[in-house]
Structures are given as structure tokens and as C-alpha cells.
Short mmCIF file of C-alpha atoms and ligand atoms in Angstrom, two decimals:
data_model
loop_
_atom_site.label_atom_id
_atom_site.label_comp_id
_atom_site.label_asym_id
_atom_site.label_seq_id
_atom_site.Cartn_x
_atom_site.Cartn_y
_atom_site.Cartn_z
CA MET U 1 -5.05 -29.17 10.58
CA MET U 2 -6.80 -29.22 13.95
CA GLN U 3 -10.88 -27.95 13.55
CA LEU U 4 -12.63 -26.62 16.02
CA ARG U 5 -15.72 -28.84 16.57
CA PRO U 6 -19.03 -27.58 15.02
CA GLU U 7 -20.88 -27.07 17.76
CA LEU U 8 -17.84 -24.32 19.12
CA MET U 9 -17.21 -23.15 15.19
CA LYS U 10 -20.95 -21.96 15.13
CA TYR U 11 -20.46 -18.61 16.97
CA VAL U 12 -17.02 -18.08 15.38
CA ARG U 13 -16.57 -14.96 13.20
CA LYS U 14 -15.18 -16.65 10.20
CA VAL U 15 -13.12 -14.85 7.60
CA GLU U 16 -11.07 -15.18 4.63
CA PRO U 17 -7.88 -13.82 5.64
CA TYR U 18 -5.44 -11.56 3.80
CA VAL U 19 -2.24 -13.56 2.55
CA PRO U 20 0.98 -11.43 3.22
CA GLY U 21 4.16 -11.68 0.93
CA GLU U 22 6.62 -14.06 2.49
CA GLN U 23 9.23 -12.86 4.90
CA PRO U 24 11.90 -14.94 4.39
CA GLN U 25 14.20 -15.03 7.33
CA ASN U 26 17.30 -15.90 5.50
CA LYS U 27 19.35 -13.37 3.40
CA VAL U 28 17.30 -13.30 -0.09
CA VAL U 29 17.14 -10.84 -2.90
CA LYS U 30 13.80 -9.31 -1.57
CA LEU U 31 11.76 -7.84 -4.22
CA ASN U 32 8.30 -9.44 -3.01
CA THR U 33 6.55 -6.79 -0.57
CA ASN U 34 7.32 -3.40 -1.72
CA GLU U 35 9.59 -2.56 1.08
CA ASN U 36 12.19 0.24 0.42
CA PRO U 37 15.88 -1.11 -0.17
CA TYR U 38 17.17 1.87 1.69
CA PRO U 39 17.39 2.20 5.49
CA PRO U 40 15.29 4.86 7.17
CA ALA U 41 16.82 8.32 7.48
CA PRO U 42 19.90 8.94 10.00
CA GLN U 43 17.40 11.18 12.03
CA VAL U 44 15.38 8.10 12.77
CA GLU U 45 18.42 5.75 14.05
CA LYS U 46 19.00 8.89 16.44
CA ALA U 47 15.50 9.09 17.90
CA LEU U 48 15.55 5.37 18.29
CA ARG U 49 18.76 5.36 20.17
CA GLU U 50 17.54 8.30 22.29
CA THR U 51 14.22 7.01 23.32
CA ASP U 52 13.95 6.94 27.05
CA THR U 53 13.22 3.58 28.21
CA GLU U 54 12.05 4.60 31.43
CA ARG U 55 9.22 6.41 29.74
CA MET U 56 8.04 3.04 28.66
CA ARG U 57 6.33 2.44 32.03
CA LEU U 58 3.84 4.84 30.84
CA TYR U 59 0.88 4.54 28.26
CA PRO U 60 2.03 6.61 25.01
CA ASP U 61 0.00 9.78 24.41
CA PRO U 62 -3.55 8.31 23.10
CA ALA U 63 -3.60 11.58 20.71
CA ALA U 64 -0.23 10.50 19.11
CA ALA U 65 0.16 14.42 19.16
CA GLN U 66 4.04 14.49 18.17
CA LEU U 67 3.58 12.59 14.92
CA SER U 68 0.22 14.12 13.98
CA LYS U 69 1.79 17.86 14.88
CA ALA U 70 4.89 16.26 12.15
CA LEU U 71 2.54 15.68 9.55
CA ALA U 72 0.12 18.53 10.13
CA LYS U 73 3.06 20.74 9.43
CA TYR U 74 4.69 18.98 6.59
CA TYR U 75 1.43 18.58 4.76
CA GLN U 76 0.02 22.10 5.91
CA VAL U 77 -3.30 21.00 7.51
CA GLY U 78 -4.49 21.40 10.73
CA GLU U 79 -3.47 18.94 13.38
CA ASP U 80 -7.10 17.85 13.85
CA GLN U 81 -7.07 16.62 10.18
CA VAL U 82 -4.53 14.13 10.79
CA PHE U 83 -5.28 10.30 12.04
CA VAL U 84 -2.07 7.81 12.58
CA GLY U 85 -2.28 4.26 12.92
CA VAL U 86 -0.22 1.23 13.28
CA GLY U 87 0.57 1.36 9.49
CA SER U 88 -1.94 2.16 6.90
CA ASP U 89 -3.50 -1.35 7.17
CA ASP U 90 -4.86 -0.29 10.61
CA VAL U 91 -6.15 3.14 9.48
CA LEU U 92 -7.82 1.68 6.49
CA SER U 93 -9.58 -1.09 8.43
CA MET U 94 -10.57 1.99 11.09
CA CYS U 95 -12.20 3.73 7.86
CA PHE U 96 -14.20 0.34 6.56
CA LEU U 97 -15.20 0.16 10.07
CA THR U 98 -16.19 3.80 10.67
CA PHE U 99 -17.53 4.68 7.36
CA PHE U 100 -18.57 1.90 5.32
CA ASN U 101 -21.80 1.43 7.11
CA SER U 102 -24.46 1.63 4.57
CA ASP U 103 -26.87 -1.34 2.78
CA ARG U 104 -25.46 -0.25 -0.36
CA PRO U 105 -22.19 -1.77 -1.50
CA ILE U 106 -19.13 -0.11 -1.38
CA LEU U 107 -16.92 0.22 -4.64
CA PHE U 108 -13.26 -0.69 -5.32
CA PRO U 109 -11.85 -1.92 -8.36
CA ASP U 110 -11.47 -5.90 -9.42
CA VAL U 111 -7.69 -5.61 -9.28
CA THR U 112 -6.64 -3.76 -6.81
CA TYR U 113 -4.93 -4.29 -3.08
CA SER U 114 -6.57 -7.64 -1.72
CA PHE U 115 -6.91 -6.19 1.73
CA TYR U 116 -10.26 -4.45 0.67
CA LYS U 117 -12.00 -7.65 0.33
CA VAL U 118 -10.83 -9.24 3.62
CA TRP U 119 -11.94 -6.00 5.64
CA ALA U 120 -15.38 -6.08 3.73
CA GLY U 121 -15.87 -9.75 4.98
CA LEU U 122 -14.62 -9.22 8.26
CA TYR U 123 -16.99 -5.93 8.96
CA ARG U 124 -19.67 -7.52 6.91
CA ILE U 125 -19.79 -4.63 4.31
CA PRO U 126 -21.52 -5.39 1.00
CA TYR U 127 -19.15 -4.42 -2.08
CA GLU U 128 -19.07 -4.27 -5.85
CA CYS U 129 -15.76 -4.62 -8.01
CA PRO U 130 -16.03 -2.62 -11.21
CA ARG U 131 -13.56 -3.96 -13.75
CA LEU U 132 -10.56 -2.40 -14.65
CA ASP U 133 -10.39 -2.02 -18.62
CA GLU U 134 -8.18 -3.99 -20.56
CA GLU U 135 -5.41 -1.57 -19.74
CA PHE U 136 -6.02 -1.96 -16.08
CA ARG U 137 -7.33 1.55 -15.93
CA LEU U 138 -10.00 2.42 -13.70
CA VAL U 139 -13.08 3.63 -15.32
CA LYS U 140 -14.28 6.68 -13.70
CA GLU U 141 -17.82 6.18 -14.58
CA ASP U 142 -18.27 2.89 -12.94
CA TYR U 143 -17.95 4.66 -9.63
CA TYR U 144 -20.82 7.11 -10.58
CA LYS U 145 -23.76 5.10 -9.39
CA GLU U 146 -25.32 4.67 -6.16
CA ASN U 147 -22.91 3.26 -3.24
CA GLY U 148 -22.13 2.94 0.30
CA GLY U 149 -18.55 4.35 -0.52
CA VAL U 150 -15.71 4.30 -2.52
CA ILE U 151 -12.14 3.24 -2.00
CA PHE U 152 -9.20 2.88 -4.62
CA PRO U 153 -5.55 3.31 -4.42
CA ASN U 154 -3.59 5.67 -6.60
CA PRO U 155 -1.27 4.61 -7.87
CA ASN U 156 -3.34 1.32 -7.89
CA ALA U 157 -1.58 -1.81 -7.01
CA PRO U 158 -0.72 -4.18 -8.17
CA THR U 159 -1.09 -2.45 -11.62
CA ALA U 160 1.28 0.59 -10.37
CA ILE U 161 -0.71 3.05 -12.56
CA TYR U 162 -1.27 6.63 -11.18
CA GLU U 163 -4.04 8.76 -12.29
CA ASP U 164 -4.05 12.62 -12.24
CA LEU U 165 -5.88 14.36 -9.76
CA ASP U 166 -8.37 15.61 -11.93
CA PHE U 167 -9.56 11.92 -12.24
CA VAL U 168 -9.33 11.66 -8.50
CA GLU U 169 -11.51 14.83 -8.19
CA ASP U 170 -14.06 13.56 -10.89
CA ILE U 171 -14.71 10.49 -8.57
CA VAL U 172 -14.89 12.69 -5.25
CA SER U 173 -17.45 15.05 -6.69
CA HIS U 174 -19.64 12.42 -7.85
CA ASN U 175 -19.82 10.79 -4.56
CA ARG U 176 -20.65 13.81 -2.32
CA ASP U 177 -22.73 12.12 0.14
CA VAL U 178 -20.44 9.09 0.84
CA VAL U 179 -16.72 8.77 2.04
CA VAL U 180 -14.28 8.42 -0.60
CA ILE U 181 -11.06 6.93 0.57
CA VAL U 182 -7.86 7.20 -1.98
CA ASP U 183 -5.06 4.88 -0.53
CA GLU U 184 -1.88 6.74 -1.75
CA ALA U 185 1.00 4.20 -0.28
CA TYR U 186 2.89 4.69 -3.22
CA VAL U 187 2.02 8.51 -4.24
CA ASP U 188 5.49 9.75 -3.32
CA PHE U 189 6.97 7.59 -6.29
CA ALA U 190 4.07 9.06 -8.61
CA GLY U 191 3.09 12.71 -8.42
CA LYS U 192 0.59 14.73 -6.73
CA SER U 193 -1.15 13.81 -3.86
CA ALA U 194 -5.07 14.31 -3.36
CA ILE U 195 -4.38 15.99 0.06
CA SER U 196 -4.74 19.06 -1.60
CA LEU U 197 -8.46 17.90 -2.40
CA THR U 198 -9.47 17.43 1.18
CA GLU U 199 -9.85 21.51 1.80
CA LYS U 200 -12.84 21.42 -0.80
CA TYR U 201 -14.45 17.99 -0.40
CA ASP U 202 -15.52 17.08 3.37
CA ASN U 203 -16.34 13.57 1.88
CA LEU U 204 -12.27 12.87 0.96
CA LEU U 205 -9.87 10.77 3.12
CA VAL U 206 -6.50 10.28 1.76
CA VAL U 207 -4.24 7.39 3.30
CA GLN U 208 -0.85 7.02 3.24
CA THR U 209 1.88 4.88 4.84
CA PHE U 210 5.67 5.14 5.95
CA SER U 211 6.18 1.60 4.88
CA LYS U 212 7.45 2.12 1.29
CA SER U 213 8.63 5.75 0.50
CA ARG U 214 9.98 6.17 4.20
CA SER U 215 11.61 2.63 4.58
CA MET U 216 9.67 2.05 7.95
CA ALA U 217 7.74 -1.11 7.06
CA GLY U 218 8.95 -2.78 10.13
CA MET U 219 7.84 0.36 12.63
CA ARG U 220 4.52 0.22 11.41
CA ILE U 221 3.16 3.52 10.93
CA GLY U 222 0.36 5.01 8.84
CA PHE U 223 -2.08 8.23 8.48
CA CYS U 224 -5.00 9.82 6.85
CA ILE U 225 -5.93 13.31 6.13
CA GLY U 226 -9.39 14.83 5.69
CA SER U 227 -11.68 17.07 7.29
CA PRO U 228 -11.55 17.50 11.09
CA ALA U 229 -15.27 16.24 11.09
CA LEU U 230 -13.99 12.80 9.65
CA ILE U 231 -11.19 12.75 11.52
CA ARG U 232 -13.32 13.13 14.57
CA CYS U 233 -15.63 10.41 13.85
CA LEU U 234 -12.53 7.99 13.01
CA ASN U 235 -10.92 8.94 16.60
CA ASP U 236 -14.35 8.06 17.99
CA VAL U 237 -14.12 4.60 16.60
CA LYS U 238 -10.44 4.33 17.71
CA PHE U 239 -11.16 5.12 21.24
CA SER U 240 -13.67 2.34 21.08
CA PHE U 241 -11.30 -0.13 19.96
CA ASN U 242 -7.70 0.56 21.42
CA SER U 243 -6.78 3.99 22.76
CA TYR U 244 -2.84 3.34 22.54
CA THR U 245 -2.32 1.87 18.83
CA MET U 246 0.84 4.19 18.54
CA ASN U 247 4.01 2.84 20.93
CA GLN U 248 6.46 5.55 21.99
CA ALA U 249 9.30 4.57 19.78
CA ALA U 250 6.88 4.70 16.78
CA LEU U 251 5.68 8.18 17.61
CA GLU U 252 9.16 9.48 18.01
CA CYS U 253 10.78 7.74 14.96
CA GLY U 254 7.76 8.50 12.79
CA ALA U 255 8.06 12.30 13.94
CA ALA U 256 11.99 12.28 13.12
CA ALA U 257 11.29 10.70 9.75
CA VAL U 258 8.96 13.38 8.59
CA GLU U 259 11.47 16.03 9.47
CA ALA U 260 14.11 14.49 7.37
CA GLU U 261 12.79 15.66 4.15
CA GLU U 262 15.87 16.02 2.22
CA TYR U 263 16.92 12.30 2.95
CA PHE U 264 13.35 11.29 1.88
CA ARG U 265 13.59 13.10 -1.41
CA GLU U 266 17.19 11.48 -2.17
CA THR U 267 16.14 7.96 -1.46
CA VAL U 268 12.65 8.32 -3.21
CA GLN U 269 14.34 9.86 -6.58
CA LYS U 270 17.08 7.02 -6.34
CA ILE U 271 14.04 4.35 -6.49
CA VAL U 272 12.53 6.16 -9.49
CA ASP U 273 15.57 6.37 -11.35
CA THR U 274 16.18 2.78 -10.39
CA ARG U 275 12.63 1.88 -11.78
CA GLU U 276 13.11 3.73 -14.99
CA TRP U 277 16.44 1.96 -15.85
CA ALA U 278 14.82 -1.31 -14.62
CA LYS U 279 11.89 -0.66 -17.13
CA GLU U 280 14.64 -0.48 -19.95
CA GLU U 281 16.08 -3.75 -18.92
CA LEU U 282 12.80 -5.42 -18.72
CA LYS U 283 11.82 -4.35 -22.14
CA ARG U 284 15.14 -5.58 -23.39
CA LEU U 285 14.59 -9.07 -21.79
CA GLY U 286 11.06 -9.15 -23.87
CA PHE U 287 8.65 -8.24 -20.72
CA GLU U 288 5.56 -6.20 -21.09
CA PHE U 289 4.42 -3.84 -18.15
CA THR U 290 2.21 -1.00 -17.24
CA ASP U 291 3.74 2.34 -17.01
CA SER U 292 4.73 2.16 -13.23
CA LYS U 293 4.71 5.34 -11.13
CA THR U 294 5.34 3.23 -8.08
CA ASN U 295 8.11 1.40 -6.37
CA PHE U 296 7.56 -2.08 -8.30
CA ILE U 297 6.76 -2.89 -11.71
CA PHE U 298 3.68 -5.19 -12.80
CA ALA U 299 5.21 -7.39 -15.59
CA ARG U 300 4.39 -10.33 -17.97
CA HIS U 301 6.69 -12.05 -20.31
CA PRO U 302 4.54 -13.14 -23.34
CA ALA U 303 6.88 -16.34 -23.89
CA HIS U 304 7.16 -17.31 -20.55
CA ASP U 305 4.76 -18.60 -17.59
CA ALA U 306 5.06 -16.38 -14.89
CA LYS U 307 4.13 -18.67 -12.33
CA GLU U 308 7.16 -20.77 -13.86
CA LEU U 309 9.42 -17.60 -13.64
CA PHE U 310 8.24 -16.93 -10.07
CA GLU U 311 9.41 -20.32 -9.04
CA MET U 312 12.65 -20.37 -10.79
CA LEU U 313 13.76 -16.97 -9.35
CA LYS U 314 12.75 -18.22 -5.90
CA LYS U 315 15.02 -21.38 -6.33
CA LYS U 316 17.65 -18.67 -7.08
CA GLN U 317 16.68 -16.83 -3.90
CA ILE U 318 15.17 -13.98 -5.59
CA TYR U 319 11.68 -13.42 -4.41
CA VAL U 320 9.13 -11.68 -6.36
CA ARG U 321 5.45 -11.42 -5.85
CA TYR U 322 2.93 -13.81 -7.94
CA PHE U 323 -0.82 -13.44 -7.58
CA GLU U 324 -2.28 -16.65 -8.55
CA GLY U 325 -5.56 -16.86 -10.80
CA GLY U 326 -7.75 -14.04 -12.31
CA ARG U 327 -6.70 -11.33 -14.77
CA THR U 328 -3.21 -11.14 -12.95
CA SER U 329 -2.16 -14.56 -13.18
CA GLN U 330 0.47 -14.00 -15.77
CA TYR U 331 2.16 -11.16 -14.14
CA LEU U 332 5.02 -10.67 -11.51
CA ARG U 333 5.06 -7.90 -9.23
CA ILE U 334 8.73 -6.92 -8.74
CA THR U 335 9.61 -4.54 -5.97
CA ILE U 336 12.34 -2.05 -7.31
CA GLY U 337 15.62 -2.77 -5.15
CA THR U 338 18.92 -1.44 -5.11
CA ARG U 339 20.79 -1.31 -8.81
CA GLU U 340 22.44 -4.40 -7.44
CA GLU U 341 19.71 -6.47 -6.61
CA MET U 342 18.15 -5.71 -9.91
CA GLU U 343 21.17 -6.37 -11.59
CA GLN U 344 21.02 -10.06 -10.14
CA LEU U 345 17.50 -10.37 -11.12
CA PHE U 346 18.04 -9.48 -14.74
CA SER U 347 21.04 -11.93 -14.71
CA ALA U 348 18.93 -14.68 -13.29
CA LEU U 349 16.03 -13.76 -16.25
CA GLU U 350 18.61 -13.60 -18.78
CA GLU U 351 20.43 -17.13 -17.78
CA TYR U 352 16.94 -18.52 -17.95
CA GLU U 353 16.17 -17.40 -21.49
CA LYS U 354 19.64 -18.63 -22.71
CA GLU U 355 18.87 -22.11 -20.96
CA ARG U 356 15.34 -22.23 -22.42
CA GLY U 357 16.64 -21.06 -25.90
CA ARG U 358 18.97 -23.81 -26.38
C1 PLP P 1 1.77 -1.56 1.31
C2 PLP P 1 -0.13 -1.08 1.17
C3 PLP P 1 -0.72 -0.68 2.49
C4 PLP P 1 -0.42 -0.97 3.79
O1 PLP P 1 0.76 -0.54 4.22
P1 PLP P 1 1.25 -0.64 5.66
O2 PLP P 1 2.42 -1.33 5.86
O3 PLP P 1 0.14 -1.32 6.49
O4 PLP P 1 1.16 1.00 6.02
C5 PLP P 1 -1.88 -0.26 2.05
N1 PLP P 1 -2.33 -0.17 0.96
C6 PLP P 1 -1.56 -0.41 -0.09
C7 PLP P 1 -2.22 -0.16 -1.65
C8 PLP P 1 -0.54 -0.99 -0.42
O5 PLP P 1 0.47 -1.28 -1.25
#
């Protein structure tokens, strides 16, 4: 690859970028990036069809009020408690930039969403990564020490484990003088959201996304909810960066998705049902896995090398996610697809088992 001349390179920001899962353009059984196997709500399709192209001439509403209003109503919070962005990655990145400005290290688990380390690197934020215990659980006492902020997903990724609200509250209440961010990308498949705690704790921000439970990864919509004072700080940074993050179509489709509550509940339930059935199938095939409360299962096979399984499946056009190295190197992260897609996965695994057994 072409390298920049050293003289020129000297003043370039050096970063270790995030590596997203593959997005093959041909048709495969795609269980590698935790997308939703079902289409967005019919109301979203309608909103998109009715989008006024003439309107594209104009800048969108910089306050993204249409979407913030819909979210405020749905979660029963004030409009001034909602911040929206281009996927939760954009929201999280803004949160890092806005709230993690201490000389003390921020804290996040050693096994977690790998983007956190990337933003810390990009923004030059010192960080420490307390180790999950042997069962891949967060140890709350590790977050009691002095720090510059805390972030963790709940459920955690890629471990898929959900901790209850008392656990979350314990960490938030031990860190009243820094911002604690709970990344709830998968909470709709799990249980109670920490949004209810934002009323009590002015240092808590809860981040969610439309990419998983609302089937809209391609639209890029994320949001967070917190105290009006925190949201104001976020807006100040956003308006110093890019006033118009959300495009008009995303604002309209996003609002329509929030209003499509029945469809949302139905599709989430379908995925949860498929997940519970998939756990049984994986068990039958000899896999071990954590108790997933997400739309993916984090699994290992005691007799088969994870990388080998990953490669074997890929050859059969079945894509799952594999994270090389470290504590997770014998695990596969398998997104819950439709029942038919999961059946294809299981027959491929069965076939492999048969061939190996011969
Ligand atoms: C998927 C995911 C995100 C990012 O989702 P967006 O598509 O950017 O909204 C953030 N955090 C975690 C833990 C995720 O799994």
C-alpha cells in the first residue's frame, strides 16, 4: 500500500480504526453484524414513499425535532432529554468527545464493543479496561475507583449478557461526579432499560439504536436520553461539528418507526423466540454459550476451533462473526436470523460434525 512520505506523515492524526463486520454484496446467510432479519415497519416504507423530494433542496431541521419528539413521547421524557445522531456510533462518538475530557482514565470492560477503544484513541482519552470475570460478567466493584467516566453496554457485546437495573444503578451511584454511559444497543431483546434511572441521576446517559430492534441499520439512526443539562452539552459539541447530522428521510422514517409500536413488539418477540429455540439447537450440537439476552449468541464448541468453524461456514456462504485473539478467540458471535436462516446454519454445522466424525 502507498505510504505517506514521513515528512508529511508527521502531522497526520494516527488512529487504529474500527473494523466493521463484512458486508458481502452477494446473497449469503448473513449472521455476522447483528442486523434484524425482518424489514422495517410498513409505516417506515410509507413514510419513505411519501418523502417530499422538493424538500431535499432545503437543509433538514438542525434540532431534528420530529424524531426527538416521537422518542420523547414514546419514552415519556422531555424533548430536551433526547439527542439523536447518525446511528448510535455517531451519538457515542459525540458523547466521548463531550464528556470524557479528564486526565483520569475512563473505564470500560476488557471484552466489549471494540469501538470504545477506537474513540478513546482518536480523542486521546486515557482508558483502563477492568477484566470481566471468568463467566464474562462485569464486576461492579471494578468501577468504584476514581475515573474520568464509565461506559459499558447492557446487554454487553459480544458476550450477550444482561445485568439488571440494580446492577446498573449501583455503578451509576458510585460515580456521581463523572458521566456514566450505558450503551443499550440490544436492550429491546433483554429487559428493562436504564432510561427510567435518568430521572434520578443527572450523570447517566442511555444510548440506543434503530439498527437492531427496529430493523434500520441502513438508515443510520441512534439516540440517547439523559438530563437536559447533559443533552445541552452534547448539542453544543454537535453544533460545533456538524449542525445537520440527520437527513430529512431519516427524520421522517425514524419518527414513523417509533410510532409503529405493534410491529416493533411483534418482530422483537419473533427474534427472541428464534433465539431461545436456537439455544436448544446449539446445545444439541455440543456448543457452550452465555445466557444471551440479545439478538445474537456468543458460542464456542469445546471440540472445534472457532476460526476453523468460521472459515467452514463462510465457504458455505454462511457469515458469522469471529474476533481473533484474546479471551474471545474460541467464540463465534452468531446473529439470530430467521428460523430458515438458522436452520441452514445448523445443517451446515451438523454436516461438519458428521464429516469430522468419520
Ligand atoms: C451495533 C452497536 C452499536 C452501533 O449501532 P449503530 O448502527 O451505529 O446505531 C453500538 N453499540 C453496540 C454495543 C452495538 O452492538
